[in-house]
PDB file of C-alpha atoms in Angstrom:
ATOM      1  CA  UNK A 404       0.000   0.000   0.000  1.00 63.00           C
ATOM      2  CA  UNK A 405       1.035   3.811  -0.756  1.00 61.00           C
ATOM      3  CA  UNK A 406       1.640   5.679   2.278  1.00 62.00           C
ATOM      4  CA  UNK A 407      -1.452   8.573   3.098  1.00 63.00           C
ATOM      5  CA  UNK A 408       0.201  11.482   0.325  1.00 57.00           C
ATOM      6  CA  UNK A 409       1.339  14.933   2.642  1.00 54.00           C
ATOM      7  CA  UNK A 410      -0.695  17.695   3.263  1.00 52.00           C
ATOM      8  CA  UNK A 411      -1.012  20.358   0.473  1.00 52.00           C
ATOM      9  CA  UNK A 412      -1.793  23.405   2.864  1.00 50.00           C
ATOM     10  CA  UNK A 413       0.368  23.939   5.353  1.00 49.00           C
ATOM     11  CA  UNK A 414      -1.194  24.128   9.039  1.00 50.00           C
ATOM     12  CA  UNK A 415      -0.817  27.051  11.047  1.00 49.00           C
ATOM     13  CA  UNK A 416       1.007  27.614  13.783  1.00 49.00           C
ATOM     14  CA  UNK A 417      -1.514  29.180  16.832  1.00 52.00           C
ATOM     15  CA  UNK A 418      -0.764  32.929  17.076  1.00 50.00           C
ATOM     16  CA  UNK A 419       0.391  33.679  20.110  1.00 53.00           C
ATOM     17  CA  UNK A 420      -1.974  36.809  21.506  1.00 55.00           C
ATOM     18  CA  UNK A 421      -1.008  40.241  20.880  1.00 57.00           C
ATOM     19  CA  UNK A 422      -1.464  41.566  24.509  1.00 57.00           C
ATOM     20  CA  UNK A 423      -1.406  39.563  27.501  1.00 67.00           C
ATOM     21  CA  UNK A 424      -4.648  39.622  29.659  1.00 68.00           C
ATOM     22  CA  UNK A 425      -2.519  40.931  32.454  1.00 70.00           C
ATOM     23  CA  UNK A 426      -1.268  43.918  30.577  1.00 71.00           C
ATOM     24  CA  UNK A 427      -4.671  44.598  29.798  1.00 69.00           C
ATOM     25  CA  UNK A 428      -5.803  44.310  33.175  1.00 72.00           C
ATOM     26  CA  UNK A 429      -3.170  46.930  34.183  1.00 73.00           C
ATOM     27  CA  UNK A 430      -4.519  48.871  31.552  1.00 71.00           C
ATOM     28  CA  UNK A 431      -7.926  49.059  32.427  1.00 71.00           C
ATOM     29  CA  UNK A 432      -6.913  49.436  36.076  1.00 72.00           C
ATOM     30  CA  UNK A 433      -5.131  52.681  34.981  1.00 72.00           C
ATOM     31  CA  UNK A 434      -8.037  54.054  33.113  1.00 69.00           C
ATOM     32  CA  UNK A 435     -10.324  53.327  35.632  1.00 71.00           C
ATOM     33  CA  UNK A 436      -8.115  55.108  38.404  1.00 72.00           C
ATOM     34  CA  UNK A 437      -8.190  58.552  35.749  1.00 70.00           C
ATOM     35  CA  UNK A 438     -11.138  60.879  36.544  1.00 73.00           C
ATOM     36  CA  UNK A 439     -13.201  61.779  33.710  1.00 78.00           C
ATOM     37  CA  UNK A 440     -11.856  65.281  32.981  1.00 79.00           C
ATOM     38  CA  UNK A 441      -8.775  64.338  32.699  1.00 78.00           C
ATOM     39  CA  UNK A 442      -9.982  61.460  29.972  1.00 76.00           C
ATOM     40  CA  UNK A 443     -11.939  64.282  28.450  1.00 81.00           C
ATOM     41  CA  UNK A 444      -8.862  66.583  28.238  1.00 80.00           C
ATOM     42  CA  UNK A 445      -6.423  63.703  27.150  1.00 76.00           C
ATOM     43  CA  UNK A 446      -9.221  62.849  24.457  1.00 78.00           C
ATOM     44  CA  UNK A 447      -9.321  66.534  22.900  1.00 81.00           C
ATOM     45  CA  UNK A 448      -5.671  66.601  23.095  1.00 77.00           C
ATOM     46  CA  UNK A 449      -5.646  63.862  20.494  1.00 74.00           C
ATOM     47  CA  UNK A 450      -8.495  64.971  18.695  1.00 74.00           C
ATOM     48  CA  UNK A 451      -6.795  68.572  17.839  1.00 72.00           C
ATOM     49  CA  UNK A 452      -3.282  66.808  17.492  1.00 70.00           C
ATOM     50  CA  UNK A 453      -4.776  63.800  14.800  1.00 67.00           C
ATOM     51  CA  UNK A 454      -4.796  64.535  10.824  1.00 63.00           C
ATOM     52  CA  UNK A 455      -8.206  64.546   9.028  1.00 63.00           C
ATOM     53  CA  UNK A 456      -9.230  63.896   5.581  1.00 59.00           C
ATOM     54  CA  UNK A 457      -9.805  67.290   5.648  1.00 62.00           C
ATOM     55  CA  UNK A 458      -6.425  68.624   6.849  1.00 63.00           C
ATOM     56  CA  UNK A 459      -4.872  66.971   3.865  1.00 68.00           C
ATOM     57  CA  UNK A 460      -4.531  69.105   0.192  1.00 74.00           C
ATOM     58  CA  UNK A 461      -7.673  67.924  -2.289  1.00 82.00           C
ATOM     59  CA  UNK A 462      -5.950  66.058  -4.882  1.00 88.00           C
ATOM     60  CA  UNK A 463      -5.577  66.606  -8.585  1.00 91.00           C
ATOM     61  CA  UNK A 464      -8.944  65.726 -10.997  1.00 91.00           C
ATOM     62  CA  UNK A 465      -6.712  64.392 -13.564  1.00 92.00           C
ATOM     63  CA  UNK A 466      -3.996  62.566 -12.004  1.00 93.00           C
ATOM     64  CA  UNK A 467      -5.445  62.171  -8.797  1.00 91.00           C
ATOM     65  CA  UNK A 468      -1.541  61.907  -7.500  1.00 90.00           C
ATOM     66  CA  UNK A 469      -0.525  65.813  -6.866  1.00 89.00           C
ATOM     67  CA  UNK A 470      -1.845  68.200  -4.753  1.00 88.00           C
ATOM     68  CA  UNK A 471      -4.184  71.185  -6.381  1.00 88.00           C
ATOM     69  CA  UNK A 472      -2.384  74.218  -6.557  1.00 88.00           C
ATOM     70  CA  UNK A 473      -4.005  75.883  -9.600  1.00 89.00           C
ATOM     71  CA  UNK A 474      -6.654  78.324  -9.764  1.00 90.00           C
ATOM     72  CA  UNK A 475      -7.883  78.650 -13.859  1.00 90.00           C
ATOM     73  CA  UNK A 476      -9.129  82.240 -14.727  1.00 90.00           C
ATOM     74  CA  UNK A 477     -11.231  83.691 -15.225  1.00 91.00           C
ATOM     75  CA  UNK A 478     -14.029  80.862 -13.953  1.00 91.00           C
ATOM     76  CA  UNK A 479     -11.943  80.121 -10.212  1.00 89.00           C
ATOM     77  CA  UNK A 480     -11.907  76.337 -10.881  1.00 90.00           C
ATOM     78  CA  UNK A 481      -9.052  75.080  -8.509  1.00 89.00           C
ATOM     79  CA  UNK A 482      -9.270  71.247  -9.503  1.00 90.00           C
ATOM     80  CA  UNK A 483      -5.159  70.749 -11.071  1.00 90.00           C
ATOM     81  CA  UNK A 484      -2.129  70.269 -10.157  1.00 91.00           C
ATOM     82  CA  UNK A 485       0.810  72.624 -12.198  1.00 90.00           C
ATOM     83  CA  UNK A 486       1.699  69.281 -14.372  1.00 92.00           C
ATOM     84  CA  UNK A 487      -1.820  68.345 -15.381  1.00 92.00           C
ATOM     85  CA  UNK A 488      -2.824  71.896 -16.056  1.00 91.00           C
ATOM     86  CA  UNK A 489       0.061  72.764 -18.407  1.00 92.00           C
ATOM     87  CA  UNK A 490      -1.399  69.553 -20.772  1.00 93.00           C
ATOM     88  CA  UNK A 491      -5.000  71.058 -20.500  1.00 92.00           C
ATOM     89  CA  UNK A 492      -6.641  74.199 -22.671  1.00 90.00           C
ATOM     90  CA  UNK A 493     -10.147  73.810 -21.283  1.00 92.00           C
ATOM     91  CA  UNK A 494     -11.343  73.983 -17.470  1.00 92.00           C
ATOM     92  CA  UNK A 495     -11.987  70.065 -16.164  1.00 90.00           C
ATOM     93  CA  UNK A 496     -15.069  71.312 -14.810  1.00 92.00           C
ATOM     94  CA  UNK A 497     -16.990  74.356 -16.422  1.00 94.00           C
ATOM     95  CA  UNK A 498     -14.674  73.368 -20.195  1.00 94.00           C
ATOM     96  CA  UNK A 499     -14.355  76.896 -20.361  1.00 92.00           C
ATOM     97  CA  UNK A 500     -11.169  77.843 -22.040  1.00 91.00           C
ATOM     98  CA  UNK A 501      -8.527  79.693 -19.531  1.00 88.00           C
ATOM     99  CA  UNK A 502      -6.825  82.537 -20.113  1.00 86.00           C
ATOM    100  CA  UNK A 503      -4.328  82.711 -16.948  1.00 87.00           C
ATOM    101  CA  UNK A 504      -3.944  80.344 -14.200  1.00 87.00           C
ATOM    102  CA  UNK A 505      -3.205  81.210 -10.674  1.00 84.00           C
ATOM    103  CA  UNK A 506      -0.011  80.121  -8.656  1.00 81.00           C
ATOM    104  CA  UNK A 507       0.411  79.859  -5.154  1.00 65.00           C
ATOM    105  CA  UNK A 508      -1.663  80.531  -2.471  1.00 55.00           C
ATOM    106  CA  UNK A 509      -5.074  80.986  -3.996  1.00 49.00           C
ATOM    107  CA  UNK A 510      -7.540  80.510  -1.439  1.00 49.00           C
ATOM    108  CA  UNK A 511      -6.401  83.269   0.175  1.00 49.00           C
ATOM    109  CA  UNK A 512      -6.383  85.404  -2.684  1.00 46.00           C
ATOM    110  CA  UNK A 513      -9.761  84.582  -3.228  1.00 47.00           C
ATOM    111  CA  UNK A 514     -11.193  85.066   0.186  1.00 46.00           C
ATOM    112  CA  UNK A 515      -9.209  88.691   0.159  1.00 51.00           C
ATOM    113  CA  UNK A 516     -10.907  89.852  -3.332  1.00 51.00           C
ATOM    114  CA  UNK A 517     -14.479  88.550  -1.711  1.00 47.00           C
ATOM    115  CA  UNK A 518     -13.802  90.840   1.107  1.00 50.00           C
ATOM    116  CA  UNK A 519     -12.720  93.698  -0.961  1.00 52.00           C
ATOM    117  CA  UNK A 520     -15.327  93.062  -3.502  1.00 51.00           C
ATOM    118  CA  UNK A 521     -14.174  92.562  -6.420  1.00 47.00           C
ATOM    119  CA  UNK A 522     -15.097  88.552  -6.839  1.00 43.00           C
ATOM    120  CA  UNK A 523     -17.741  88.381  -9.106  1.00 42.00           C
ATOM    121  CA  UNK A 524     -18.882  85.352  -7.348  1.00 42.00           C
ATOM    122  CA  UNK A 525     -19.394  87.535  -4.009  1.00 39.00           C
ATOM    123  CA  UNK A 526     -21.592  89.846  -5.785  1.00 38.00           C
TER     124      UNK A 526
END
């Protein structure tokens, strides 16, 4: 008789726990032993120190890999990064054609002509 053929998948090996139950019970015994407000201000500390989605630059609508940093003019579409908007004649999003782009910082540019005025999309 032929001997019973070996396995094909591999078995595992048990995985050994990530954190022991007595860590964890010093853990919770710490926690426990905290009054609230300090949880509360430890919790907002992390909060304000933690990176959103929205803290991060919107990317690129062509490439999707750079960071927007061009306003087209005169429609204020700020949806391109320099690269992709150097290949592009039209707007991505109104295809109106461009006649200048703006560099730099834009959006504060933008929020300085609404205060002065002279946005025609403040008006």
């Amino acid at each position: 008789p032929m001997p019973p053929a070996a396995p094909i998948v591999p078995t595992l090996s048990p995985i050994s726990p990530l954190t022991s139950t007595a860590q964890l019970a010093r853990d919770s015994t710490t926690l426990s032993s905290l009054d609230t407000e300090t949880l509360q201000h430890v919790d907002k500390q992390h909060r304000q120190s933690a990176i959103t989605v929205d803290d991060l630059p919107a990317p690129c609508v062509v490439c999707f890999a750079a960071a927007r940093t061009i306003l087209f003019l005169p429609c204020r579409h700020s949806v391109c990064c320099v690269a992709c908007a150097r290949q592009l004649a039209r707007c991505p999003v109104c295809n109106d054609e461009f006649d200048d782009v703006d560099h730099g910082n834009f959006c504060e540019s933008y929020m300085n002509e609404a205060d002065t005025g002279s946005n025609p999309d403040s008006q």
